[in-house]
Amino acid sequence: MQDLAIETNRLTRRYNGLPALNRVSLQIPSGSKIALLGNNGSGKTTLLTILSTLLQPSEGSATILGYDVAKKSTALRNIIGVIQHQPMLYENFSPVEDLELFAKIYRVPDVDEQIERLLTSVGIWHLRTEAIGTFSRGQKQRLMIAKALLHKPKVLLLDEPEIGLDQNGLRVLDELILRCEQEEDSTPITVLAATHREDRVDTWATGFVRLEHGKIIETTLSENTG
């Protein structure tokens, strides 16, 4: 079996005594592109938020590339890229200012070159000095794609990354993230993405996990990542 990028063991999160996530156990091989499926309230966002180190589990454990998400949050944040359901952006900043701050926190080298490359790739370089608060939802989502990739993470945790994107935006998402190829001689990029767009899953996913009421009800996890 391949090395595991993500592993959870009986991962549980309760709110007011009720489980939003209930004993979820997963083993996701490195390089997998996994679609996280389920209706609203099924536990998808809770799972991703725990893996993103932004929420503590009530019980159980989870590791990403061997790091315990509840204990090694600082180390983990250097190797994960995150797109949350609501954009994590400074509305009064320009894209360049927002990415420069992010790059400083994560000590990204060649920052000017990286920012220009990514903003060009996502199609908003021409908006680089505009206030983010004036952007459409799709433009903000493009910026979040760039931000998630800026520090070259090994694992991408995405909550509804297709929101607000038109067909061209979906193409950008696919090329840069969902069907991205790994760099030679490096740990393959792993993607876990919650989505309601089940019509698109076959175009990018190597497997899927379906949640219902906080429990896994169906999985197909392939070790063949191409």
N, CA, C and O of each residue as an XYZ file, in Angstrom:
904
protein
N       0.836     -1.199      0.000
C       0.000      0.000      0.000
C       0.873      1.252      0.000
O       1.935      1.264      0.622
N       0.448      2.276     -0.672
C       1.197      3.512     -0.722
C       1.234      4.183      0.642
O       0.433      3.870      1.523
N       2.179      5.115      0.809
C       2.198      5.941      2.012
C       0.879      6.688      2.128
O       0.260      7.048      1.126
N       0.460      6.913      3.367
C      -0.804      7.594      3.597
C      -0.579      9.087      3.755
O       0.309      9.515      4.492
N      -1.383      9.873      3.064
C      -1.361     11.322      3.247
C      -2.270     11.724      4.406
O      -1.908     12.567      5.227
N      -3.448     11.116      4.465
C      -4.441     11.439      5.502
C      -4.919     10.144      6.144
O      -5.267      9.188      5.452
N      -4.933     10.122      7.464
C      -5.466      8.967      8.180
C      -6.265      9.461      9.380
O      -5.780     10.274     10.167
N      -7.483      8.966      9.512
C      -8.285      9.271     10.696
C      -8.704      7.972     11.358
O      -8.906      6.955     10.694
N      -8.833      8.020     12.671
C      -9.215      6.846     13.444
C     -10.325      7.216     14.415
O     -10.091      7.883     15.423
N     -11.547      6.771     14.093
C     -12.717      7.011     14.942
C     -12.868      8.501     15.281
O     -13.203      8.868     16.407
N     -12.615      9.333     14.291
C     -12.649     10.781     14.490
C     -14.081     11.241     14.758
O     -15.002     10.940     13.998
N     -14.244     11.973     15.850
C     -15.575     12.376     16.304
C     -15.554     13.840     16.737
O     -14.604     14.301     17.370
N     -16.616     14.560     16.385
C     -16.796     15.925     16.872
C     -18.241     16.114     17.282
O     -19.158     15.862     16.501
N     -18.438     16.565     18.527
C     -19.787     16.781     19.050
C     -20.036     18.259     19.273
O     -19.132     19.014     19.631
N     -21.276     18.655     19.056
C     -21.755     19.987     19.408
C     -22.965     19.809     20.319
O     -23.955     19.184     19.939
N     -22.873     20.367     21.528
C     -23.964     20.224     22.504
C     -24.362     18.770     22.695
O     -25.540     18.440     22.831
N     -23.352     17.910     22.701
C     -23.577     16.496     22.939
C     -23.976     15.684     21.721
O     -24.017     14.455     21.781
N     -24.272     16.356     20.615
C     -24.705     15.651     19.400
C     -23.544     15.552     18.413
O     -22.851     16.543     18.183
N     -23.315     14.365     17.821
C     -22.173     14.191     16.922
C     -22.420     14.797     15.536
O     -23.358     14.413     14.836
N     -21.556     15.757     15.151
C     -21.554     16.251     13.774
C     -20.685     15.357     12.910
O     -20.877     15.253     11.699
N     -19.718     14.711     13.565
C     -18.851     13.722     12.917
C     -18.762     12.546     13.875
O     -18.487     12.731     15.061
N     -18.996     11.322     13.365
C     -19.202     10.189     14.255
C     -18.306      9.014     13.882
O     -18.629      8.231     12.989
N     -17.162      8.899     14.585
C     -16.259      7.756     14.456
C     -15.839      7.510     13.008
O     -15.969      6.402     12.487
N     -15.343      8.543     12.383
C     -14.922      8.453     10.982
C     -13.487      7.931     10.904
O     -12.573      8.533     11.469
N     -13.293      6.825     10.212
C     -11.970      6.247     10.006
C     -11.678      6.180      8.511
O     -12.441      5.602      7.737
N     -10.555      6.783      8.124
C     -10.179      6.892      6.716
C      -8.700      6.626      6.543
O      -7.908      6.889      7.448
N      -8.321      6.105      5.387
C      -6.927      6.002      4.994
C      -6.834      6.453      3.537
O      -7.282      5.750      2.631
N      -6.254      7.622      3.324
C      -6.165      8.203      1.988
C      -4.711      8.199      1.532
O      -3.888      8.904      2.117
N      -4.372      7.419      0.497
C      -2.982      7.342      0.035
C      -2.491      8.663     -0.550
O      -3.274      9.440     -1.096
N      -1.199      8.908     -0.431
C      -0.597     10.095     -1.023
C      -0.839     10.116     -2.524
O      -0.746      9.092     -3.200
N      -1.151     11.300     -3.030
C      -1.393     11.457     -4.459
C      -2.830     11.260     -4.883
O      -3.173     11.487     -6.043
N      -3.690     10.834     -3.941
C      -5.100     10.635     -4.269
C      -5.794     11.973     -4.490
O      -5.386     13.000     -3.946
N      -6.848     11.943     -5.297
C      -7.741     13.084     -5.477
C      -9.132     12.590     -5.061
O      -9.810     11.918     -5.838
N      -9.552     12.920     -3.852
C     -10.748     12.322     -3.260
C     -11.873     13.350     -3.157
O     -11.689     14.441     -2.618
N     -13.036     12.982     -3.682
C     -14.229     13.815     -3.554
C     -14.952     13.443     -2.268
O     -15.188     12.268     -1.987
N     -15.297     14.461     -1.498
C     -16.028     14.273     -0.242
C     -17.473     14.665     -0.497
O     -17.779     15.834     -0.732
N     -18.357     13.680     -0.449
C     -19.741     13.861     -0.866
C     -20.696     13.766      0.327
O     -20.368     13.198      1.368
N     -21.883     14.340      0.139
C     -22.912     14.277      1.171
C     -23.747     15.536      1.175
O     -23.312     16.583      0.696
N     -24.950     15.432      1.718
C     -25.849     16.576      1.794
C     -25.355     17.586      2.820
O     -24.444     17.292      3.595
N     -25.949     18.769      2.828
C     -25.655     19.751      3.871
C     -25.922     19.139      5.241
O     -26.951     18.497      5.453
N     -24.988     19.342      6.169
C     -25.134     18.778      7.492
C     -24.622     17.363      7.634
O     -24.791     16.749      8.687
N     -23.995     16.831      6.591
C     -23.521     15.447      6.645
C     -22.199     15.296      7.381
O     -21.819     14.181      7.739
N     -21.483     16.411      7.618
C     -20.215     16.347      8.335
C     -18.999     16.695      7.500
O     -17.876     16.641      8.001
N     -19.196     17.052      6.240
C     -18.073     17.330      5.345
C     -17.224     18.496      5.852
O     -16.004     18.384      5.969
N     -17.884     19.609      6.149
C     -17.145     20.790      6.595
C     -16.477     20.541      7.937
O     -15.354     20.996      8.157
N     -17.136     19.835      8.830
C     -16.536     19.523     10.123
C     -15.267     18.707      9.945
O     -14.255     18.991     10.585
N     -15.306     17.704      9.091
C     -14.123     16.883      8.833
C     -12.983     17.732      8.278
O     -11.851     17.636      8.752
N     -13.271     18.558      7.283
C     -12.233     19.388      6.676
C     -11.680     20.414      7.661
O     -10.487     20.718      7.637
N     -12.537     20.947      8.522
C     -12.085     21.952      9.485
C     -11.162     21.333     10.529
O     -10.192     21.965     10.946
N     -11.447     20.118     10.949
C     -10.549     19.416     11.870
C      -9.208     19.139     11.193
O      -8.152     19.383     11.775
N      -9.254     18.632      9.968
C      -8.018     18.337      9.250
C      -7.206     19.593      8.976
O      -5.980     19.536      8.873
N      -7.890     20.731      8.857
C      -7.210     22.007      8.621
C      -6.628     22.599      9.893
O      -6.055     23.688      9.856
N      -6.761     21.906     11.015
C      -6.261     22.289     12.347
C      -7.031     23.460     12.955
O      -6.559     24.071     13.913
N      -8.201     23.782     12.418
C      -8.980     24.916     12.899
C     -10.049     24.510     13.918
O     -10.745     25.361     14.471
N     -10.170     23.198     14.160
C     -11.175     22.684     15.091
C     -10.627     21.426     15.743
O     -10.069     20.562     15.067
N     -10.785     21.325     17.042
C     -10.311     20.145     17.773
C     -11.363     19.036     17.744
O     -12.554     19.313     17.889
N     -10.944     17.798     17.559
C     -11.905     16.692     17.643
C     -12.337     16.456     19.083
O     -11.607     16.773     20.023
N     -13.524     15.900     19.244
C     -13.982     15.509     20.580
C     -13.366     14.182     20.997
O     -13.045     13.965     22.165
N     -13.209     13.301     20.016
C     -12.596     11.987     20.257
C     -11.891     11.559     18.975
O     -12.083     12.141     17.907
N     -11.072     10.527     19.119
C     -10.393      9.978     17.964
C      -9.175     10.800     17.571
O      -8.783     11.733     18.270
N      -8.583     10.434     16.434
C      -7.351     11.091     16.012
C      -7.316     11.236     14.494
O      -8.054     10.573     13.764
N      -6.436     12.123     14.047
C      -6.224     12.322     12.615
C      -4.790     12.755     12.387
O      -4.245     13.552     13.150
N      -4.183     12.234     11.344
C      -2.841     12.642     10.969
C      -2.801     13.002      9.494
O      -3.532     12.435      8.681
N      -1.928     13.962      9.156
C      -1.647     14.322      7.770
C      -0.146     14.212      7.579
O       0.631     14.904      8.237
N       0.251     13.333      6.670
C       1.664     13.047      6.428
C       2.402     12.782      7.743
O       3.542     13.204      7.934
N       1.718     12.071      8.638
C       2.313     11.663      9.900
C       2.180     12.653     11.040
O       2.500     12.316     12.180
N       1.714     13.871     10.767
C       1.555     14.886     11.802
C       0.157     14.800     12.423
O      -0.840     14.754     11.702
N       0.085     14.779     13.737
C      -1.186     14.766     14.453
C      -1.830     16.150     14.331
O      -1.232     17.149     14.732
N      -3.033     16.212     13.784
C      -3.660     17.519     13.531
C      -4.001     18.260     14.822
O      -4.123     19.485     14.818
N      -4.153     17.535     15.914
C      -4.494     18.177     17.187
C      -3.269     18.661     17.954
O      -3.397     19.435     18.903
N      -2.069     18.206     17.544
C      -0.864     18.519     18.316
C       0.198     19.255     17.509
O       1.040     19.947     18.083
N       0.170     19.117     16.199
C       1.232     19.665     15.350
C       0.669     20.673     14.352
O       1.015     20.648     13.171
N      -0.207     21.566     14.836
C      -0.894     22.477     13.926
C       0.070     23.422     13.216
O      -0.119     23.711     12.034
N       1.088     23.904     13.903
C       2.020     24.841     13.285
C       2.784     24.183     12.149
O       2.892     24.753     11.063
N       3.312     23.000     12.386
C       4.036     22.280     11.344
C       3.116     21.927     10.178
O       3.515     21.999      9.016
N       1.890     21.549     10.502
C       0.951     21.133      9.463
C       0.563     22.267      8.527
O       0.390     22.056      7.327
N       0.427     23.458      9.072
C      -0.038     24.566      8.248
C       0.951     24.922      7.147
O       0.596     25.601      6.183
N       2.187     24.467      7.290
C       3.179     24.700      6.244
C       3.052     23.715      5.089
O       3.634     23.935      4.027
N       2.305     22.637      5.278
C       2.227     21.621      4.222
C       0.802     21.391      3.714
O       0.584     20.564      2.828
N      -0.174     22.125      4.276
C      -1.542     22.003      3.772
C      -1.982     23.319      3.135
O      -1.598     24.402      3.576
N      -2.795     23.200      2.090
C      -3.452     24.342      1.490
C      -4.942     24.201      1.697
O      -5.491     23.107      1.563
N      -5.610     25.312      2.025
C      -7.008     25.246      2.431
C      -7.853     26.235      1.635
O      -7.465     27.389      1.451
N      -9.006     25.776      1.168
C     -10.045     26.678      0.671
C     -11.289     26.396      1.502
O     -11.871     25.314      1.418
N     -11.695     27.383      2.309
C     -12.889     27.211      3.121
C     -14.136     27.652      2.356
O     -14.054     28.292      1.307
N     -15.295     27.289      2.915
C     -16.556     27.624      2.257
C     -16.717     29.126      2.102
O     -17.199     29.599      1.073
N     -16.317     29.880      3.122
C     -16.305     31.333      3.048
C     -14.875     31.800      2.837
O     -13.986     31.387      3.582
N     -14.624     32.652      1.839
C     -13.254     33.075      1.528
C     -12.559     33.726      2.716
O     -13.128     34.592      3.381
N     -11.319     33.303      2.979
C     -10.506     33.889      4.036
C      -9.614     34.958      3.402
O      -8.457     34.703      3.066
N     -10.175     36.154      3.246
C      -9.487     37.234      2.546
C      -9.709     38.546      3.283
O     -10.733     38.735      3.940
N      -8.744     39.448      3.169
C      -8.882     40.784      3.739
C      -9.542     41.693      2.705
O      -8.930     42.058      1.701
N     -10.786     42.050      2.964
C     -11.586     42.771      1.980
C     -10.997     44.129      1.594
O     -11.203     44.594      0.473
N     -10.270     44.766      2.505
C      -9.692     46.077      2.221
C      -8.334     45.991      1.521
O      -7.790     47.002      1.078
N      -7.803     44.790      1.428
C      -6.522     44.587      0.763
C      -6.728     44.377     -0.731
O      -7.828     44.058     -1.181
N      -5.666     44.557     -1.482
C      -5.631     44.117     -2.869
C      -5.144     42.665     -2.890
O      -4.594     42.199     -1.892
N      -5.328     41.939     -3.994
C      -4.792     40.577     -4.070
C      -3.296     40.506     -3.771
O      -2.847     39.604     -3.064
N      -2.530     41.444     -4.299
C      -1.091     41.431     -4.046
C      -0.810     41.614     -2.559
O       0.037     40.911     -2.008
N      -1.499     42.538     -1.897
C      -1.276     42.770     -0.473
C      -1.668     41.552      0.356
O      -0.959     41.185      1.293
N      -2.780     40.932      0.021
C      -3.237     39.758      0.755
C      -2.233     38.613      0.614
O      -1.890     37.956      1.597
N      -1.773     38.383     -0.593
C      -0.825     37.291     -0.826
C       0.543     37.606     -0.240
O       1.233     36.701      0.231
N       0.944     38.862     -0.261
C       2.229     39.223      0.341
C       2.231     38.944      1.839
O       3.220     38.446      2.377
N       1.131     39.261      2.514
C       1.035     38.978      3.945
C       1.086     37.481      4.202
O       1.794     37.023      5.099
N       0.343     36.724      3.420
C       0.329     35.261      3.550
C       1.730     34.697      3.307
O       2.188     33.816      4.034
N       2.399     35.212      2.281
C       3.740     34.741      1.943
C       4.737     35.036      3.059
O       5.640     34.239      3.312
N       4.577     36.174      3.724
C       5.469     36.527      4.826
C       5.302     35.567      5.988
O       6.284     35.143      6.597
N       4.061     35.224      6.295
C       3.788     34.289      7.394
C       4.419     32.930      7.108
O       4.964     32.289      8.007
N       4.343     32.490      5.834
C       4.827     31.164      5.466
C       6.213     31.180      4.834
O       6.690     30.163      4.329
N       6.849     32.339      4.867
C       8.229     32.468      4.399
C       8.401     31.934      2.979
O       9.300     31.139      2.705
N       7.545     32.376      2.103
C       7.591     31.952      0.698
C       8.729     32.686     -0.011
O       8.777     33.916      0.027
N       9.646     31.961     -0.657
C      10.730     32.628     -1.382
C      10.241     33.153     -2.736
O       9.205     32.724     -3.243
N      11.001     34.083     -3.307
C      10.676     34.625     -4.638
C       9.219     35.061     -4.708
O       8.510     34.745     -5.664
N       8.781     35.791     -3.685
C       7.356     36.049     -3.519
C       6.760     36.833     -4.682
O       5.660     36.511     -5.129
N       7.447     37.841     -5.178
C       6.893     38.645     -6.271
C       6.658     37.796     -7.511
O       5.627     37.911     -8.175
N       7.614     36.955     -7.806
C       7.490     36.068     -8.968
C       6.346     35.087     -8.782
O       5.576     34.847     -9.711
N       6.228     34.512     -7.577
C       5.177     33.539     -7.311
C       3.793     34.183     -7.390
O       2.864     33.596     -7.945
N       3.658     35.378     -6.841
C       2.367     36.060     -6.868
C       1.950     36.382     -8.294
O       0.798     36.160     -8.667
N       2.863     36.897     -9.088
C       2.522     37.210    -10.483
C       2.137     35.937    -11.242
O       1.174     35.929    -12.009
N       2.892     34.875    -11.020
C       2.600     33.620    -11.719
C       1.216     33.093    -11.357
O       0.455     32.694    -12.239
N       0.883     33.089    -10.072
C      -0.389     32.525     -9.643
C      -1.576     33.405    -10.020
O      -2.600     32.895    -10.476
N      -1.455     34.710     -9.838
C      -2.568     35.589    -10.209
C      -2.805     35.567    -11.714
O      -3.940     35.710    -12.169
N      -1.747     35.391    -12.478
C      -1.907     35.240    -13.926
C      -2.586     33.910    -14.247
O      -3.465     33.843    -15.106
N      -2.175     32.863    -13.555
C      -2.740     31.529    -13.804
C      -4.228     31.474    -13.501
O      -4.980     30.801    -14.205
N      -4.663     32.182    -12.449
C      -6.087     32.150    -12.094
C      -6.884     33.238    -12.811
O      -8.099     33.329    -12.641
N      -6.210     34.060    -13.607
C      -6.910     35.014    -14.461
C      -7.312     36.321    -13.823
O      -8.242     36.975    -14.294
N      -6.620     36.728    -12.736
C      -6.992     38.006    -12.108
C      -5.775     38.914    -11.905
O      -5.805     39.795    -11.046
N      -4.728     38.716    -12.667
C      -3.559     39.595    -12.560
C      -3.939     41.046    -12.838
O      -3.369     41.962    -12.245
N      -4.900     41.258    -13.740
C      -5.312     42.624    -14.066
C      -6.038     43.306    -12.898
O      -6.226     44.523    -12.913
N      -6.448     42.521    -11.881
C      -7.126     43.072    -10.700
C      -6.199     43.144     -9.492
O      -6.669     43.315     -8.368
N      -4.919     43.018     -9.699
C      -3.971     42.835     -8.605
C      -3.934     43.987     -7.611
O      -3.576     43.779     -6.451
N      -4.294     45.197     -8.032
C      -4.247     46.345     -7.119
C      -5.632     46.812     -6.684
O      -5.752     47.822     -5.991
N      -6.675     46.094     -7.082
C      -8.046     46.465     -6.717
C      -8.402     45.920     -5.334
O      -7.843     44.913     -4.899
N      -9.324     46.579     -4.650
C      -9.770     46.114     -3.329
C     -10.565     44.819     -3.470
O     -11.479     44.730     -4.289
N     -10.213     43.825     -2.674
C     -10.870     42.523     -2.759
C     -12.366     42.638     -2.466
O     -13.162     41.853     -2.982
N     -12.748     43.611     -1.640
C     -14.155     43.792     -1.311
C     -15.031     44.129     -2.496
O     -16.252     44.000     -2.409
N     -14.443     44.561     -3.609
C     -15.209     44.877     -4.816
C     -15.339     43.678     -5.746
O     -15.996     43.770     -6.783
N     -14.727     42.560     -5.393
C     -14.699     41.390     -6.278
C     -16.028     40.629     -6.249
O     -16.761     40.668     -5.261
N     -16.316     39.946     -7.341
C     -17.426     39.002     -7.389
C     -17.038     37.747     -6.617
O     -15.870     37.555     -6.279
N     -18.026     36.892     -6.339
C     -17.734     35.627     -5.627
C     -16.763     34.780     -6.424
O     -15.872     34.154     -5.850
N     -16.919     34.750     -7.725
C     -16.022     33.956     -8.552
C     -14.600     34.486     -8.534
O     -13.649     33.706     -8.507
N     -14.442     35.812     -8.549
C     -13.103     36.403     -8.494
C     -12.433     36.117     -7.157
O     -11.233     35.846     -7.102
N     -13.213     36.177     -6.082
C     -12.653     35.832     -4.767
C     -12.236     34.368     -4.729
O     -11.213     34.024     -4.136
N     -13.025     33.511     -5.361
C     -12.685     32.093     -5.360
C     -11.396     31.842     -6.144
O     -10.592     30.993     -5.761
N     -11.200     32.569     -7.225
C      -9.949     32.450     -7.977
C      -8.762     32.870     -7.115
O      -7.706     32.238     -7.145
N      -8.949     33.945     -6.345
C      -7.882     34.395     -5.456
C      -7.603     33.352     -4.378
O      -6.449     33.140     -4.006
N      -8.646     32.703     -3.874
C      -8.445     31.659     -2.871
C      -7.674     30.471     -3.447
O      -6.897     29.834     -2.736
N      -7.882     30.173     -4.723
C      -7.106     29.112     -5.365
C      -5.630     29.481     -5.365
O      -4.774     28.667     -5.020
N      -5.344     30.727     -5.758
C      -3.957     31.191     -5.765
C      -3.359     31.140     -4.356
O      -2.220     30.711     -4.175
N      -4.126     31.577     -3.373
C      -3.639     31.615     -1.995
C      -3.356     30.214     -1.463
O      -2.376     30.006     -0.748
N      -4.212     29.253     -1.809
C      -4.030     27.882     -1.342
C      -2.758     27.258     -1.893
O      -2.187     26.359     -1.274
N      -2.312     27.725     -3.048
C      -1.149     27.138     -3.712
C       0.151     27.888     -3.466
O       1.220     27.385     -3.811
N       0.086     29.078     -2.878
C       1.243     29.972     -2.823
C       2.450     29.346     -2.131
O       3.581     29.536     -2.579
N       2.230     28.604     -1.046
C       3.349     28.031     -0.289
C       3.645     26.581     -0.691
O       4.330     25.860      0.035
N       3.128     26.160     -1.846
C       3.388     24.839     -2.429
C       3.097     23.707     -1.441
O       3.998     22.956     -1.066
N       1.830     23.589     -1.022
C       1.461     22.564     -0.045
C       1.485     21.169     -0.652
O       1.462     21.001     -1.872
N       1.533     20.182      0.217
C       1.514     18.781     -0.193
C       0.117     18.176     -0.130
O      -0.171     17.189     -0.807
N      -0.751     18.775      0.691
C      -2.131     18.294      0.838
C      -3.062     19.491      0.716
O      -2.844     20.521      1.355
N      -4.105     19.355     -0.109
C      -5.091     20.414     -0.312
C      -6.427     19.972      0.267
O      -6.934     18.900     -0.065
N      -6.991     20.804      1.133
C      -8.270     20.535      1.789
C      -9.251     21.609      1.333
O      -9.108     22.778      1.689
N     -10.233     21.215      0.554
C     -11.067     22.181     -0.159
C     -12.543     21.971      0.176
O     -13.069     20.864      0.062
N     -13.198     23.052      0.589
C     -14.626     22.986      0.921
C     -15.410     23.727     -0.162
O     -15.426     24.958     -0.200
N     -16.051     22.972     -1.028
C     -16.837     23.512     -2.143
C     -16.016     24.503     -2.985
O     -16.405     25.664     -3.116
N     -14.904     24.066     -3.546
C     -14.038     24.990     -4.293
C     -14.660     25.506     -5.581
O     -14.161     26.474     -6.154
N     -15.746     24.881     -6.054
C     -16.362     25.302     -7.319
C     -17.334     26.472     -7.168
O     -17.806     27.017     -8.165
N     -17.634     26.861     -5.925
C     -18.626     27.913     -5.698
C     -18.238     29.199     -6.424
O     -17.110     29.676     -6.303
N     -19.180     29.748     -7.176
C     -18.994     31.038     -7.824
C     -18.235     31.007     -9.126
O     -18.141     32.030     -9.805
N     -17.686     29.859     -9.499
C     -16.850     29.787    -10.696
C     -17.679     29.529    -11.949
O     -18.555     28.664    -11.960
N     -17.391     30.295    -13.008
C     -17.994     30.022    -14.306
C     -17.204     28.908    -14.986
O     -16.301     28.334    -14.377
N     -17.528     28.594    -16.231
C     -16.863     27.483    -16.913
C     -15.362     27.700    -17.031
O     -14.586     26.756    -16.885
N     -14.948     28.933    -17.292
C     -13.522     29.210    -17.375
C     -12.868     29.069    -16.001
O     -11.743     28.580    -15.892
N     -13.577     29.499    -14.954
C     -13.063     29.346    -13.600
C     -12.932     27.883    -13.202
O     -11.977     27.500    -12.526
N     -13.893     27.065    -13.620
C     -13.809     25.629    -13.341
C     -12.609     25.010    -14.048
O     -11.963     24.111    -13.509
N     -12.314     25.484    -15.245
C     -11.146     24.985    -15.978
C      -9.869     25.330    -15.208
O      -8.963     24.504    -15.095
N      -9.804     26.548    -14.681
C      -8.647     26.959    -13.879
C      -8.507     26.063    -12.653
O      -7.413     25.588    -12.349
N      -9.607     25.835    -11.957
C      -9.600     24.971    -10.777
C      -9.094     23.578    -11.131
O      -8.257     23.018    -10.422
N      -9.597     23.026    -12.217
C      -9.186     21.690    -12.626
C      -7.696     21.630    -12.953
O      -6.995     20.719    -12.513
N      -7.224     22.586    -13.714
C      -5.838     22.553    -14.154
C      -4.856     22.769    -13.005
O      -3.815     22.114    -12.946
N      -5.182     23.686    -12.092
C      -4.243     24.033    -11.035
C      -4.348     23.147     -9.808
O      -3.364     22.965     -9.091
N      -5.529     22.591     -9.556
C      -5.727     21.856     -8.306
C      -6.267     20.446     -8.521
O      -5.599     19.472     -8.175
N      -7.446     20.326     -9.078
C      -8.124     19.027     -9.064
C      -7.432     17.975     -9.927
O      -7.423     16.792     -9.589
N      -6.853     18.416    -11.043
C      -6.127     17.457    -11.875
C      -4.646     17.799    -11.955
O      -3.962     17.419    -12.906
N      -4.153     18.520    -10.945
C      -2.762     18.959    -10.981
C      -1.828     17.750    -10.948
O      -2.104     16.750    -10.285
N      -0.746     17.861    -11.660
C       0.254     16.807    -11.695
C       1.316     17.082    -10.640
O       1.648     18.233    -10.355
N       1.832     16.026    -10.078
C       2.876     16.185     -9.076
C       4.193     16.574     -9.722
O       4.470     16.215    -10.867
N       5.001     17.314     -8.974
C       6.335     17.626     -9.447
C       7.222     16.399     -9.309
O       7.026     15.580     -8.411
N       8.202     16.273    -10.206
C       9.114     15.144    -10.134
C       9.916     15.181     -8.837
O      10.268     16.245     -8.327
N      10.194     13.986     -8.320
C      11.034     13.830     -7.126
C      10.467     14.563     -5.907
O      11.226     15.056     -5.072
N       9.154     14.635     -5.805
C       8.553     15.278     -4.645
C       7.360     14.453     -4.179
O       6.854     13.601     -4.909
N       6.919     14.719     -2.953
C       5.733     14.043     -2.447
C       4.537     14.420     -3.312
O       4.291     15.606     -3.530
N       3.786     13.436     -3.812
C       2.651     13.767     -4.677
C       1.597     14.578     -3.943
O       1.364     14.373     -2.751
N       0.963     15.494     -4.655
C      -0.076     16.329     -4.059
C      -1.335     15.500     -3.843
O      -1.779     14.780     -4.738
N      -1.899     15.607     -2.660
C      -3.133     14.917     -2.308
C      -4.245     15.943     -2.178
O      -4.037     17.019     -1.616
N      -5.430     15.617     -2.697
C      -6.572     16.526     -2.649
C      -7.757     15.822     -1.985
O      -8.125     14.709     -2.363
N      -8.341     16.486     -0.995
C      -9.621     16.064     -0.419
C     -10.561     17.249     -0.569
O     -10.362     18.285      0.065
N     -11.585     17.103     -1.405
C     -12.441     18.233     -1.761
C     -13.910     17.892     -1.573
O     -14.433     16.977     -2.208
N     -14.573     18.644     -0.686
C     -16.017     18.522     -0.542
C     -16.691     19.187     -1.738
O     -16.313     20.289     -2.136
N     -17.675     18.524     -2.300
C     -18.347     19.083     -3.472
C     -19.784     18.602     -3.566
O     -20.110     17.476     -3.190
N     -20.641     19.487     -4.078
C     -21.995     19.098     -4.445
C     -22.090     18.794     -5.932
O     -23.122     18.321     -6.410
N     -21.013     19.066     -6.664
C     -21.010     18.865     -8.113
C     -20.640     17.420     -8.452
O     -19.570     17.146     -8.994
N     -21.555     16.503     -8.118
C     -21.272     15.094     -8.382
C     -21.174     14.800     -9.866
O     -20.590     13.791    -10.263
N     -21.740     15.673    -10.692
C     -21.638     15.492    -12.138
C     -20.216     15.669    -12.645
O     -19.891     15.241    -13.752
N     -19.363     16.303    -11.833
C     -17.987     16.561    -12.251
C     -16.969     15.606    -11.620
O     -15.807     15.588    -12.026
N     -17.388     14.829    -10.649
C     -16.449     14.025     -9.878
C     -15.640     13.071    -10.753
O     -14.438     12.906    -10.548
N     -16.297     12.443    -11.727
C     -15.598     11.483    -12.579
C     -14.501     12.114    -13.420
O     -13.637     11.408    -13.940
N     -14.524     13.441    -13.559
C     -13.515     14.100    -14.394
C     -12.204     14.333    -13.657
O     -11.190     14.624    -14.291
N     -12.202     14.211    -12.310
C     -10.966     14.499    -11.586
C     -10.643     13.561    -10.435
O      -9.473     13.427    -10.076
N     -11.627     12.914     -9.848
C     -11.389     12.165     -8.614
C     -10.886     10.752     -8.875
O     -11.316     10.087     -9.817
N      -9.962     10.306     -8.018
C      -9.536      8.910     -8.045
C     -10.369      8.060     -7.095
O     -10.257      6.834     -7.093
N     -11.200      8.705     -6.293
C     -12.067      7.997     -5.370
C     -12.978      8.975     -4.659
O     -12.891     10.184     -4.876
N     -13.861      8.453     -3.801
C     -14.769      9.338     -3.081
C     -15.094      8.770     -1.712
O     -14.939      7.577     -1.451
N     -15.551      9.665     -0.847
C     -16.059      9.310      0.476
C     -17.415      9.987      0.610
O     -17.534     11.190      0.381
N     -18.434      9.224      0.979
C     -19.768      9.800      1.152
C     -20.155      9.740      2.631
O     -20.113      8.688      3.268
N     -20.533     10.914      3.150
C     -20.960     11.022      4.534
C     -22.468     11.234      4.628
O     -23.086     11.823      3.741
N     -23.041     10.742      5.720
C     -24.451     10.987      6.015
C     -24.606     11.012      7.530
O     -24.251     10.053      8.215
N     -25.139     12.119      8.047
C     -25.302     12.290      9.494
C     -24.001     12.021     10.249
O     -24.000     11.404     11.314
N     -22.904     12.493      9.680
C     -21.614     12.389     10.351
C     -20.904     11.064     10.227
O     -19.815     10.897     10.776
N     -21.491     10.114      9.519
C     -20.889      8.793      9.365
C     -20.565      8.508      7.899
O     -21.234      9.003      6.992
N     -19.531      7.704      7.687
C     -19.217      7.244      6.338
C     -20.209      6.163      5.952
O     -20.378      5.180      6.674
N     -20.866      6.343      4.814
C     -21.800      5.320      4.343
C     -21.317      4.643      3.065
O     -21.857      3.610      2.669
N     -20.299      5.221      2.414
C     -19.792      4.630      1.178
C     -18.413      5.218      0.879
O     -18.192      6.418      1.042
N     -17.492      4.365      0.440
C     -16.165      4.841      0.048
C     -15.668      4.075     -1.163
O     -15.976      2.898     -1.351
N     -14.898      4.767     -1.971
C     -14.104      4.134     -3.026
C     -12.780      4.890     -3.049
O     -12.700      6.005     -3.565
N     -11.756      4.282     -2.494
C     -10.449      4.934     -2.409
C      -9.453      4.123     -3.221
O      -9.099      3.003     -2.851
N      -9.007      4.695     -4.328
C      -8.065      4.015     -5.210
C      -6.645      4.348     -4.843
O      -6.320      5.490     -4.517
N      -5.781      3.312     -4.899
C      -4.363      3.554     -4.678
C      -3.671      3.950     -5.969
O      -2.533      4.417     -5.939
N      -4.320      3.776     -7.074
C      -3.718      4.105     -8.359
C      -3.947      5.565     -8.665
O      -5.040      5.959     -9.073
N      -2.920      6.369     -8.470
C      -3.024      7.796     -8.672
C      -2.379      8.244     -9.971
O      -2.177      9.438    -10.191
N      -2.066      7.317    -10.803
C      -1.482      7.669    -12.093
C      -0.022      7.942    -11.978
O       0.627      8.255    -12.976
